[in-house]
XYZ file of N, CA, C and O in Angstrom:
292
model
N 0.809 -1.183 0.000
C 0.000 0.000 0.000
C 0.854 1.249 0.000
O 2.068 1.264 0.207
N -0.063 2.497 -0.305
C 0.904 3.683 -0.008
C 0.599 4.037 1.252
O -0.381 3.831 1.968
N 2.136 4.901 1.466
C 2.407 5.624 3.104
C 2.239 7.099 2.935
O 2.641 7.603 1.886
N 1.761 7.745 3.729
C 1.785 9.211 3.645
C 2.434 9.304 5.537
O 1.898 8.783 6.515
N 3.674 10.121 5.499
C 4.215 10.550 6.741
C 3.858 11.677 6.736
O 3.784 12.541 5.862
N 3.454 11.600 8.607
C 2.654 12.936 8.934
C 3.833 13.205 10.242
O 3.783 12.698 11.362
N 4.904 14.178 9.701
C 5.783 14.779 11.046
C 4.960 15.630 12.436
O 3.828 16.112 12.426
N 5.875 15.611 13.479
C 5.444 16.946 14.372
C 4.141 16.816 15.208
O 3.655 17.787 15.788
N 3.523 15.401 15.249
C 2.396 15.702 16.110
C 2.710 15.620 17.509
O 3.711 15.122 18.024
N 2.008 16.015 17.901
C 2.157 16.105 19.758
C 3.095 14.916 20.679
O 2.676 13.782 20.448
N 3.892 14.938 21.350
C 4.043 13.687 21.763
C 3.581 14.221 23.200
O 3.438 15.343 23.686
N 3.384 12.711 23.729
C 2.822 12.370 25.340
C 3.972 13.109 26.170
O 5.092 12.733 25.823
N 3.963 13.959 27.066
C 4.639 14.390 28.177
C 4.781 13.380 29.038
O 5.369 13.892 29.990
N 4.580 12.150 29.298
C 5.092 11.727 30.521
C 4.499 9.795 30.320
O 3.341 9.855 29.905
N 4.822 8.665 30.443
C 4.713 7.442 29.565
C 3.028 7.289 29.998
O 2.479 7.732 31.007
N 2.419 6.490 28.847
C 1.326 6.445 29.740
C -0.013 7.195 29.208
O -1.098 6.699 28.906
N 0.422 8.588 29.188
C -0.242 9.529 28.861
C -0.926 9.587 27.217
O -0.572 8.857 26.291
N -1.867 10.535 27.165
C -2.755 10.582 25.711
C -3.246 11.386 25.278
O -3.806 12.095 26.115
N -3.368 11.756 24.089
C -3.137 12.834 23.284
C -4.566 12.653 22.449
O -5.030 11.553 22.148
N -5.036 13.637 22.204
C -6.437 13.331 20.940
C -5.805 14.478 19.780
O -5.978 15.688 19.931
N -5.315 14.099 19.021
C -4.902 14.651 17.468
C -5.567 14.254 16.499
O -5.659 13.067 16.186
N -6.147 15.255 15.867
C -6.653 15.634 14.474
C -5.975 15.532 13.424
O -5.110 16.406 13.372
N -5.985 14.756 12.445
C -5.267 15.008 10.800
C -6.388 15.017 9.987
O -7.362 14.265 10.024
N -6.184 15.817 9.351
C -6.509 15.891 8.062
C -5.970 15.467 6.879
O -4.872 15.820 6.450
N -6.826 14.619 6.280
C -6.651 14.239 4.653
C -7.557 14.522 3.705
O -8.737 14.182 3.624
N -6.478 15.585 2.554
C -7.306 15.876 1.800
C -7.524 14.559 0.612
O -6.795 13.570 0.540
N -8.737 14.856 -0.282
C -9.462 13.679 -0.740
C -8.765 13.457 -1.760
O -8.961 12.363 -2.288
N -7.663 14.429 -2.437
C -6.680 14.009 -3.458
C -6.058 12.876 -2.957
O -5.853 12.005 -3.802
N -5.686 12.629 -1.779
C -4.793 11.679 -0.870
C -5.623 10.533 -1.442
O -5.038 9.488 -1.727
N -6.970 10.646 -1.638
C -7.767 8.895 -1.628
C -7.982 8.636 -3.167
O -8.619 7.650 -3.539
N -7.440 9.541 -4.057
C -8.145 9.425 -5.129
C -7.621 8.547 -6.037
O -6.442 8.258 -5.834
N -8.211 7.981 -7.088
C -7.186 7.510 -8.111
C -7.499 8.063 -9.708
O -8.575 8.661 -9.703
N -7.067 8.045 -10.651
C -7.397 8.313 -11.739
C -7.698 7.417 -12.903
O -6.959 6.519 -13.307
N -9.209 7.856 -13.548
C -9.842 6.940 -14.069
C -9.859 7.638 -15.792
O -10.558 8.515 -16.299
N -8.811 6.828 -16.306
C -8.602 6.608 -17.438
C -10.202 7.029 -19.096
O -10.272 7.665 -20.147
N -10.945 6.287 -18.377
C -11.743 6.020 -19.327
C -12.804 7.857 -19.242
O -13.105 8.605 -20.172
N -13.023 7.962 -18.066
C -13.431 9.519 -17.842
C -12.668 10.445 -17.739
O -13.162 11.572 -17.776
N -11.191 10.299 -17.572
C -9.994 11.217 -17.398
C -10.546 11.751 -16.929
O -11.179 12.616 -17.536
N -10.703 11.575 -15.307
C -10.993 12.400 -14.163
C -10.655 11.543 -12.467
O -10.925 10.409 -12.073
N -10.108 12.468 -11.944
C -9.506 11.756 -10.989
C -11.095 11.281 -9.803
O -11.951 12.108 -9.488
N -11.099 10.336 -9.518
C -11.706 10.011 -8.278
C -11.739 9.216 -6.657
O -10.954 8.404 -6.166
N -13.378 10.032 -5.938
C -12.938 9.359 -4.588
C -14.207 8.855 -4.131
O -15.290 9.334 -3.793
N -13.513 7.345 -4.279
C -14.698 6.578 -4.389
C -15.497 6.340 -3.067
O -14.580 6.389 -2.247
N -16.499 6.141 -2.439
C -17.340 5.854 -1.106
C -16.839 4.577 -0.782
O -16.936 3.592 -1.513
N -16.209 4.616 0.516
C -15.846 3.596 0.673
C -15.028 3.451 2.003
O -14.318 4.415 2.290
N -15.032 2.620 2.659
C -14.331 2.089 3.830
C -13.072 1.867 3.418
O -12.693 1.010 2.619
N -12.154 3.030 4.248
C -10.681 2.931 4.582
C -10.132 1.899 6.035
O -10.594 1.536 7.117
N -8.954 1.750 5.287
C -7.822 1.649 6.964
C -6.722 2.487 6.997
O -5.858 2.521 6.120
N -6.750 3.332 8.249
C -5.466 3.968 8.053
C -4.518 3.607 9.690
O -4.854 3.901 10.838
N -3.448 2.983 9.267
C -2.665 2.645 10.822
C -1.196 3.985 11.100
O -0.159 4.407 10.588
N -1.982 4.130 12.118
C -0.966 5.271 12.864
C -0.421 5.008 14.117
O -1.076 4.553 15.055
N 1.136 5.370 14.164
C 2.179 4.657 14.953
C 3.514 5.557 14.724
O 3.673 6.372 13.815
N 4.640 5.155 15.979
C 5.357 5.845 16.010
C 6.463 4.965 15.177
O 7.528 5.399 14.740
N 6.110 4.024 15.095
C 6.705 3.170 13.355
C 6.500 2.139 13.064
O 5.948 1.412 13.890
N 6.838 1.642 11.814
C 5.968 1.138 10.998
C 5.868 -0.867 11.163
O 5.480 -1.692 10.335
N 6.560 -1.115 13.007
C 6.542 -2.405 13.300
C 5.221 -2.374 13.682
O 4.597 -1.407 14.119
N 4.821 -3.538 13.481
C 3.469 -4.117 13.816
C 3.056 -4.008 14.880
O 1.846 -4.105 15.081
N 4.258 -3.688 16.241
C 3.804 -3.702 17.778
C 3.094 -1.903 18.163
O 2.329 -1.496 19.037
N 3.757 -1.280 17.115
C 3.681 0.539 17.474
C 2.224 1.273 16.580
O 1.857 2.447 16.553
N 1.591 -0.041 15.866
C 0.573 0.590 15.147
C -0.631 0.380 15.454
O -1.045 -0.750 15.712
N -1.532 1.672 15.475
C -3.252 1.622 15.789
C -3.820 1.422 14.584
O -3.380 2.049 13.620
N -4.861 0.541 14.435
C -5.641 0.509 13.351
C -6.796 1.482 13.523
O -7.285 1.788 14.611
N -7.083 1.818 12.642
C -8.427 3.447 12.645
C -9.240 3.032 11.139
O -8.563 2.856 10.126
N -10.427 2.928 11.119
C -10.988 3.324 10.447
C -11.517 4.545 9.742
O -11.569 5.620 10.338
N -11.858 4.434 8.660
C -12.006 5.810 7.932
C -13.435 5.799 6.760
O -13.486 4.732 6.148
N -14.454 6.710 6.416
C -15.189 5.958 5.686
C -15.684 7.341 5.353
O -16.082 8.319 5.986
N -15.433 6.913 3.705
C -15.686 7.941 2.784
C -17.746 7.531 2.612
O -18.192 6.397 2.784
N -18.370 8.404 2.360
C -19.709 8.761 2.176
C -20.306 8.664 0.981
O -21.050 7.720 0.715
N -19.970 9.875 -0.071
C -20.178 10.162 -1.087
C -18.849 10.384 -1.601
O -17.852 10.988 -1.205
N -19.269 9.447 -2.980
C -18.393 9.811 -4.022
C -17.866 11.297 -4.869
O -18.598 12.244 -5.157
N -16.781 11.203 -5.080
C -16.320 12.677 -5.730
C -15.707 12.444 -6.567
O -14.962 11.465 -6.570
N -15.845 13.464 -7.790
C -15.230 13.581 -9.162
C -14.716 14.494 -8.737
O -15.317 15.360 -8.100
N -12.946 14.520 -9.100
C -12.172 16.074 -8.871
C -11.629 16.939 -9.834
O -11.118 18.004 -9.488
């Protein structure tokens, strides 16, 4: 799959501790491009996105994500 690195978010002050951070992804990030309409799209649909302080299997949260409506961009 593809990776998008997101630097600089908050870290925990003290072990233990927890943070509620916001990212944003814009919908270019989900899109792909469709040849036959030459127009890029973002299709409705159930994501996974795992966020971690790296990319071993022990440091990652799984999160769901779920696109609604479809978009032509």
């Amino acid at each position: 799959g593809e990776y998008i690195q997101i630097d600089n978010l908050p870290a925990a002050d003290a072990p233990g501790e927890t943070k509620r951070v916001s990212i944003l992804i814009a919908a270019k990030e989900l899109a792909y491009y469709n040849t036959e309409e030459r127009t890029w799209i973002v299709e409705a649909a159930d994501y996974v996105a795992y966020i971690g302080k790296s990319s071993a299997a022990a440091d990652l949260l799984c999160v769901g994500l779920q696109i609604v409506e479809a978009e032509n961009m």
